[in-house]
Amino acid sequence: MQPMDMQPLGKLMMVLGVIIVVIGAIIWLAGPRMGWFGRLPGDVHIDRRNFKIFAPFTTMLLLSILFSLVFWAIRRFFG
């Protein structure tokens, strides 16, 4: 039996680690200035006396587009 080639997995883990560090640094440094995040037009926030609901539709759409672009770039340049 031949050992499995672990190089692609190692490369993927390194890239994902760098992405997590970059996102963490952005949130850490720009966090106080990101008060708009989660309060975009299209984000539903209903607050009544006995009922609260928050559905960040627009924010999740933007995050989905961002992550799709990031994963596309990873696949394009490292795949």
Tab-separated table of N, CA, C and O in Angstrom:
chain	number	residue	atom	x	y	z
A	1	MET	N	0.828	-1.191	0.000
A	1	MET	CA	0.000	0.000	0.000
A	1	MET	C	0.868	1.249	0.000
A	1	MET	O	1.849	1.311	0.720
A	2	GLN	N	0.438	2.228	-0.747
A	2	GLN	CA	1.164	3.486	-0.781
A	2	GLN	C	0.467	4.487	0.137
A	2	GLN	O	-0.759	4.502	0.224
A	3	PRO	N	1.253	5.330	0.816
A	3	PRO	CA	0.625	6.343	1.682
A	3	PRO	C	-0.110	7.386	0.837
A	3	PRO	O	0.260	7.669	-0.292
A	4	MET	N	-1.185	7.931	1.427
A	4	MET	CA	-1.955	8.960	0.723
A	4	MET	C	-1.149	10.237	0.622
A	4	MET	O	-0.362	10.576	1.503
A	5	ASP	N	-1.363	10.953	-0.462
A	5	ASP	CA	-0.703	12.241	-0.653
A	5	ASP	C	-1.488	13.298	0.130
A	5	ASP	O	-2.621	13.620	-0.210
A	6	MET	N	-0.906	13.816	1.174
A	6	MET	CA	-1.590	14.758	2.057
A	6	MET	C	-1.329	16.211	1.688
A	6	MET	O	-1.826	17.112	2.352
A	7	GLN	N	-0.559	16.448	0.644
A	7	GLN	CA	-0.203	17.810	0.281
A	7	GLN	C	-1.419	18.687	-0.043
A	7	GLN	O	-1.489	19.822	0.442
A	8	PRO	N	-2.400	18.229	-0.849
A	8	PRO	CA	-3.558	19.094	-1.115
A	8	PRO	C	-4.340	19.447	0.145
A	8	PRO	O	-4.790	20.576	0.293
A	9	LEU	N	-4.485	18.493	1.058
A	9	LEU	CA	-5.196	18.770	2.305
A	9	LEU	C	-4.438	19.796	3.144
A	9	LEU	O	-5.031	20.717	3.713
A	10	GLY	N	-3.119	19.652	3.200
A	10	GLY	CA	-2.306	20.614	3.949
A	10	GLY	C	-2.396	22.014	3.362
A	10	GLY	O	-2.505	23.005	4.088
A	11	LYS	N	-2.396	22.095	2.038
A	11	LYS	CA	-2.500	23.399	1.373
A	11	LYS	C	-3.860	24.038	1.664
A	11	LYS	O	-3.943	25.237	1.969
A	12	LEU	N	-4.924	23.234	1.598
A	12	LEU	CA	-6.256	23.748	1.879
A	12	LEU	C	-6.361	24.237	3.318
A	12	LEU	O	-6.928	25.298	3.582
A	13	MET	N	-5.811	23.487	4.248
A	13	MET	CA	-5.857	23.896	5.655
A	13	MET	C	-5.084	25.193	5.886
A	13	MET	O	-5.513	26.038	6.673
A	14	MET	N	-3.959	25.359	5.216
A	14	MET	CA	-3.187	26.598	5.348
A	14	MET	C	-3.979	27.788	4.809
A	14	MET	O	-4.032	28.853	5.447
A	15	VAL	N	-4.602	27.633	3.655
A	15	VAL	CA	-5.377	28.718	3.058
A	15	VAL	C	-6.563	29.072	3.941
A	15	VAL	O	-6.822	30.258	4.198
A	16	LEU	N	-7.283	28.066	4.428
A	16	LEU	CA	-8.415	28.349	5.308
A	16	LEU	C	-7.965	29.016	6.606
A	16	LEU	O	-8.645	29.908	7.119
A	17	GLY	N	-6.817	28.619	7.129
A	17	GLY	CA	-6.282	29.263	8.330
A	17	GLY	C	-5.968	30.731	8.097
A	17	GLY	O	-6.282	31.581	8.937
A	18	VAL	N	-5.368	31.034	6.964
A	18	VAL	CA	-5.058	32.434	6.634
A	18	VAL	C	-6.342	33.237	6.483
A	18	VAL	O	-6.440	34.370	6.971
A	19	ILE	N	-7.343	32.647	5.837
A	19	ILE	CA	-8.625	33.342	5.665
A	19	ILE	C	-9.263	33.627	7.020
A	19	ILE	O	-9.756	34.733	7.263
A	20	ILE	N	-9.234	32.659	7.927
A	20	ILE	CA	-9.814	32.860	9.256
A	20	ILE	C	-9.065	33.959	10.014
A	20	ILE	O	-9.674	34.803	10.672
A	21	VAL	N	-7.738	33.988	9.912
A	21	VAL	CA	-6.948	35.020	10.583
A	21	VAL	C	-7.273	36.398	10.009
A	21	VAL	O	-7.443	37.372	10.755
A	22	VAL	N	-7.387	36.500	8.689
A	22	VAL	CA	-7.693	37.789	8.057
A	22	VAL	C	-9.082	38.269	8.468
A	22	VAL	O	-9.258	39.444	8.829
A	23	ILE	N	-10.066	37.393	8.438
A	23	ILE	CA	-11.421	37.778	8.849
A	23	ILE	C	-11.432	38.190	10.317
A	23	ILE	O	-12.053	39.190	10.691
A	24	GLY	N	-10.732	37.452	11.160
A	24	GLY	CA	-10.644	37.812	12.581
A	24	GLY	C	-9.994	39.166	12.798
A	24	GLY	O	-10.448	39.959	13.621
A	25	ALA	N	-8.936	39.457	12.049
A	25	ALA	CA	-8.265	40.758	12.170
A	25	ALA	C	-9.172	41.893	11.710
A	25	ALA	O	-9.216	42.959	12.343
A	26	ILE	N	-9.912	41.659	10.645
A	26	ILE	CA	-10.840	42.698	10.162
A	26	ILE	C	-11.913	42.967	11.203
A	26	ILE	O	-12.213	44.125	11.507
A	27	ILE	N	-12.479	41.919	11.769
A	27	ILE	CA	-13.525	42.103	12.783
A	27	ILE	C	-12.954	42.764	14.029
A	27	ILE	O	-13.579	43.647	14.625
A	28	TRP	N	-11.758	42.385	14.420
A	28	TRP	CA	-11.127	42.949	15.614
A	28	TRP	C	-10.814	44.436	15.429
A	28	TRP	O	-11.075	45.255	16.309
A	29	LEU	N	-10.260	44.791	14.279
A	29	LEU	CA	-9.846	46.173	14.049
A	29	LEU	C	-10.996	47.076	13.618
A	29	LEU	O	-11.029	48.253	13.980
A	30	ALA	N	-11.915	46.558	12.827
A	30	ALA	CA	-12.990	47.390	12.300
A	30	ALA	C	-14.317	47.149	12.996
A	30	ALA	O	-15.329	47.707	12.594
A	31	GLY	N	-14.328	46.330	14.019
A	31	GLY	CA	-15.564	45.983	14.706
A	31	GLY	C	-16.410	47.161	15.156
A	31	GLY	O	-17.608	47.211	14.861
A	32	PRO	N	-15.828	48.137	15.861
A	32	PRO	CA	-16.647	49.267	16.307
A	32	PRO	C	-17.215	50.096	15.155
A	32	PRO	O	-18.244	50.737	15.302
A	33	ARG	N	-16.558	50.065	14.002
A	33	ARG	CA	-17.041	50.843	12.859
A	33	ARG	C	-17.997	50.046	11.973
A	33	ARG	O	-18.415	50.535	10.936
A	34	MET	N	-18.325	48.827	12.379
A	34	MET	CA	-19.205	47.989	11.567
A	34	MET	C	-20.590	47.873	12.188
A	34	MET	O	-21.222	46.827	12.140
A	35	GLY	N	-21.093	48.960	12.744
A	35	GLY	CA	-22.410	48.968	13.354
A	35	GLY	C	-23.528	48.748	12.351
A	35	GLY	O	-24.622	48.339	12.702
A	36	TRP	N	-23.263	49.001	11.097
A	36	TRP	CA	-24.257	48.801	10.038
A	36	TRP	C	-24.458	47.333	9.715
A	36	TRP	O	-25.484	46.944	9.163
A	37	PHE	N	-23.483	46.498	10.090
A	37	PHE	CA	-23.545	45.085	9.747
A	37	PHE	C	-24.678	44.413	10.511
A	37	PHE	O	-24.720	44.436	11.731
A	38	GLY	N	-25.624	43.857	9.806
A	38	GLY	CA	-26.804	43.278	10.426
A	38	GLY	C	-27.970	44.231	10.496
A	38	GLY	O	-29.053	43.874	10.947
A	39	ARG	N	-27.776	45.444	10.033
A	39	ARG	CA	-28.831	46.459	10.030
A	39	ARG	C	-29.012	47.056	8.643
A	39	ARG	O	-29.301	48.235	8.495
A	40	LEU	N	-28.829	46.242	7.627
A	40	LEU	CA	-28.956	46.699	6.255
A	40	LEU	C	-30.419	46.726	5.834
A	40	LEU	O	-31.254	46.044	6.427
A	41	PRO	N	-30.746	47.511	4.795
A	41	PRO	CA	-32.111	47.447	4.268
A	41	PRO	C	-32.396	46.021	3.795
A	41	PRO	O	-31.596	45.420	3.097
A	42	GLY	N	-33.508	45.476	4.193
A	42	GLY	CA	-33.837	44.097	3.856
A	42	GLY	C	-33.649	43.152	5.023
A	42	GLY	O	-34.111	42.022	4.980
A	43	ASP	N	-32.956	43.587	6.061
A	43	ASP	CA	-32.836	42.796	7.285
A	43	ASP	C	-34.088	43.059	8.124
A	43	ASP	O	-34.430	44.197	8.413
A	44	VAL	N	-34.776	41.988	8.476
A	44	VAL	CA	-36.046	42.113	9.190
A	44	VAL	C	-35.789	42.041	10.693
A	44	VAL	O	-35.153	41.113	11.183
A	45	HIS	N	-36.280	43.048	11.399
A	45	HIS	CA	-36.164	43.097	12.862
A	45	HIS	C	-37.517	43.523	13.413
A	45	HIS	O	-37.950	44.651	13.217
A	46	ILE	N	-38.180	42.603	14.077
A	46	ILE	CA	-39.482	42.888	14.685
A	46	ILE	C	-39.331	42.724	16.190
A	46	ILE	O	-38.916	41.672	16.672
A	47	ASP	N	-39.655	43.773	16.924
A	47	ASP	CA	-39.517	43.754	18.380
A	47	ASP	C	-40.833	44.204	18.995
A	47	ASP	O	-41.186	45.381	18.970
A	48	ARG	N	-41.556	43.237	19.519
A	48	ARG	CA	-42.825	43.531	20.185
A	48	ARG	C	-42.690	43.165	21.649
A	48	ARG	O	-41.668	42.646	22.078
A	49	ARG	N	-43.724	43.372	22.389
A	49	ARG	CA	-43.672	43.157	23.831
A	49	ARG	C	-43.293	41.723	24.203
A	49	ARG	O	-42.408	41.510	25.011
A	50	ASN	N	-43.920	40.740	23.631
A	50	ASN	CA	-43.645	39.342	23.965
A	50	ASN	C	-43.050	38.566	22.803
A	50	ASN	O	-43.086	37.340	22.791
A	51	PHE	N	-42.526	39.263	21.838
A	51	PHE	CA	-42.092	38.595	20.610
A	51	PHE	C	-40.954	39.370	19.962
A	51	PHE	O	-41.054	40.577	19.773
A	52	LYS	N	-39.878	38.671	19.659
A	52	LYS	CA	-38.760	39.278	18.950
A	52	LYS	C	-38.342	38.344	17.819
A	52	LYS	O	-38.279	37.132	18.006
A	53	ILE	N	-38.059	38.924	16.669
A	53	ILE	CA	-37.536	38.140	15.561
A	53	ILE	C	-36.529	39.003	14.801
A	53	ILE	O	-36.719	40.213	14.639
A	54	PHE	N	-35.455	38.368	14.400
A	54	PHE	CA	-34.428	39.048	13.622
A	54	PHE	C	-34.027	38.121	12.487
A	54	PHE	O	-33.563	37.012	12.730
A	55	ALA	N	-34.222	38.554	11.263
A	55	ALA	CA	-33.884	37.766	10.086
A	55	ALA	C	-33.023	38.630	9.163
A	55	ALA	O	-33.539	39.447	8.410
A	56	PRO	N	-31.702	38.457	9.237
A	56	PRO	CA	-30.794	39.310	8.456
A	56	PRO	C	-30.645	38.831	6.999
A	56	PRO	O	-29.612	38.339	6.589
A	57	PHE	N	-31.701	38.973	6.204
A	57	PHE	CA	-31.698	38.465	4.839
A	57	PHE	C	-30.612	39.114	3.977
A	57	PHE	O	-29.846	38.424	3.296
A	58	THR	N	-30.529	40.424	3.975
A	58	THR	CA	-29.556	41.120	3.137
A	58	THR	C	-28.129	40.846	3.594
A	58	THR	O	-27.236	40.626	2.775
A	59	THR	N	-27.896	40.841	4.888
A	59	THR	CA	-26.560	40.563	5.411
A	59	THR	C	-26.111	39.160	5.012
A	59	THR	O	-24.973	38.958	4.571
A	60	MET	N	-26.990	38.183	5.132
A	60	MET	CA	-26.638	36.806	4.764
A	60	MET	C	-26.411	36.678	3.265
A	60	MET	O	-25.544	35.918	2.821
A	61	LEU	N	-27.152	37.434	2.455
A	61	LEU	CA	-26.934	37.426	1.005
A	61	LEU	C	-25.546	37.972	0.672
A	61	LEU	O	-24.814	37.386	-0.138
A	62	LEU	N	-25.164	39.071	1.313
A	62	LEU	CA	-23.832	39.639	1.081
A	62	LEU	C	-22.730	38.679	1.538
A	62	LEU	O	-21.718	38.515	0.843
A	63	LEU	N	-22.904	38.048	2.692
A	63	LEU	CA	-21.912	37.079	3.161
A	63	LEU	C	-21.826	35.872	2.229
A	63	LEU	O	-20.737	35.370	1.960
A	64	SER	N	-22.958	35.436	1.697
A	64	SER	CA	-22.961	34.319	0.761
A	64	SER	C	-22.187	34.668	-0.507
A	64	SER	O	-21.396	33.854	-1.006
A	65	ILE	N	-22.396	35.863	-1.013
A	65	ILE	CA	-21.662	36.305	-2.206
A	65	ILE	C	-20.174	36.400	-1.902
A	65	ILE	O	-19.339	35.944	-2.695
A	66	LEU	N	-19.828	36.960	-0.759
A	66	LEU	CA	-18.420	37.094	-0.377
A	66	LEU	C	-17.739	35.731	-0.259
A	66	LEU	O	-16.666	35.504	-0.827
A	67	PHE	N	-18.375	34.795	0.453
A	67	PHE	CA	-17.785	33.467	0.607
A	67	PHE	C	-17.727	32.715	-0.712
A	67	PHE	O	-16.779	31.974	-0.972
A	68	SER	N	-18.715	32.906	-1.567
A	68	SER	CA	-18.677	32.269	-2.887
A	68	SER	C	-17.483	32.770	-3.692
A	68	SER	O	-16.798	31.983	-4.360
A	69	LEU	N	-17.231	34.075	-3.635
A	69	LEU	CA	-16.070	34.631	-4.344
A	69	LEU	C	-14.756	34.125	-3.769
A	69	LEU	O	-13.824	33.802	-4.517
A	70	VAL	N	-14.674	34.034	-2.454
A	70	VAL	CA	-13.447	33.544	-1.815
A	70	VAL	C	-13.184	32.097	-2.206
A	70	VAL	O	-12.072	31.735	-2.612
A	71	PHE	N	-14.215	31.255	-2.121
A	71	PHE	CA	-14.020	29.847	-2.467
A	71	PHE	C	-13.773	29.657	-3.959
A	71	PHE	O	-13.037	28.760	-4.360
A	72	TRP	N	-14.376	30.504	-4.800
A	72	TRP	CA	-14.088	30.448	-6.231
A	72	TRP	C	-12.611	30.774	-6.473
A	72	TRP	O	-11.945	30.097	-7.263
A	73	ALA	N	-12.108	31.802	-5.790
A	73	ALA	CA	-10.702	32.194	-5.964
A	73	ALA	C	-9.767	31.077	-5.478
A	73	ALA	O	-8.752	30.799	-6.121
A	74	ILE	N	-10.119	30.446	-4.363
A	74	ILE	CA	-9.293	29.340	-3.866
A	74	ILE	C	-9.262	28.212	-4.884
A	74	ILE	O	-8.199	27.670	-5.201
A	75	ARG	N	-10.428	27.855	-5.400
A	75	ARG	CA	-10.486	26.783	-6.396
A	75	ARG	C	-9.758	27.162	-7.665
A	75	ARG	O	-9.095	26.348	-8.304
A	76	ARG	N	-9.848	28.418	-8.055
A	76	ARG	CA	-9.244	28.885	-9.315
A	76	ARG	C	-7.718	28.892	-9.220
A	76	ARG	O	-7.025	28.480	-10.150
A	77	PHE	N	-7.176	29.387	-8.100
A	77	PHE	CA	-5.740	29.573	-7.998
A	77	PHE	C	-5.018	28.425	-7.311
A	77	PHE	O	-3.811	28.272	-7.459
A	78	PHE	N	-5.724	27.606	-6.535
A	78	PHE	CA	-5.061	26.527	-5.813
A	78	PHE	C	-5.591	25.150	-6.186
A	78	PHE	O	-5.138	24.157	-5.641
A	79	GLY	N	-6.585	25.085	-7.062
A	79	GLY	CA	-7.188	23.789	-7.378
A	79	GLY	C	-6.728	23.149	-8.620
A	79	GLY	O	-5.904	23.296	-9.382
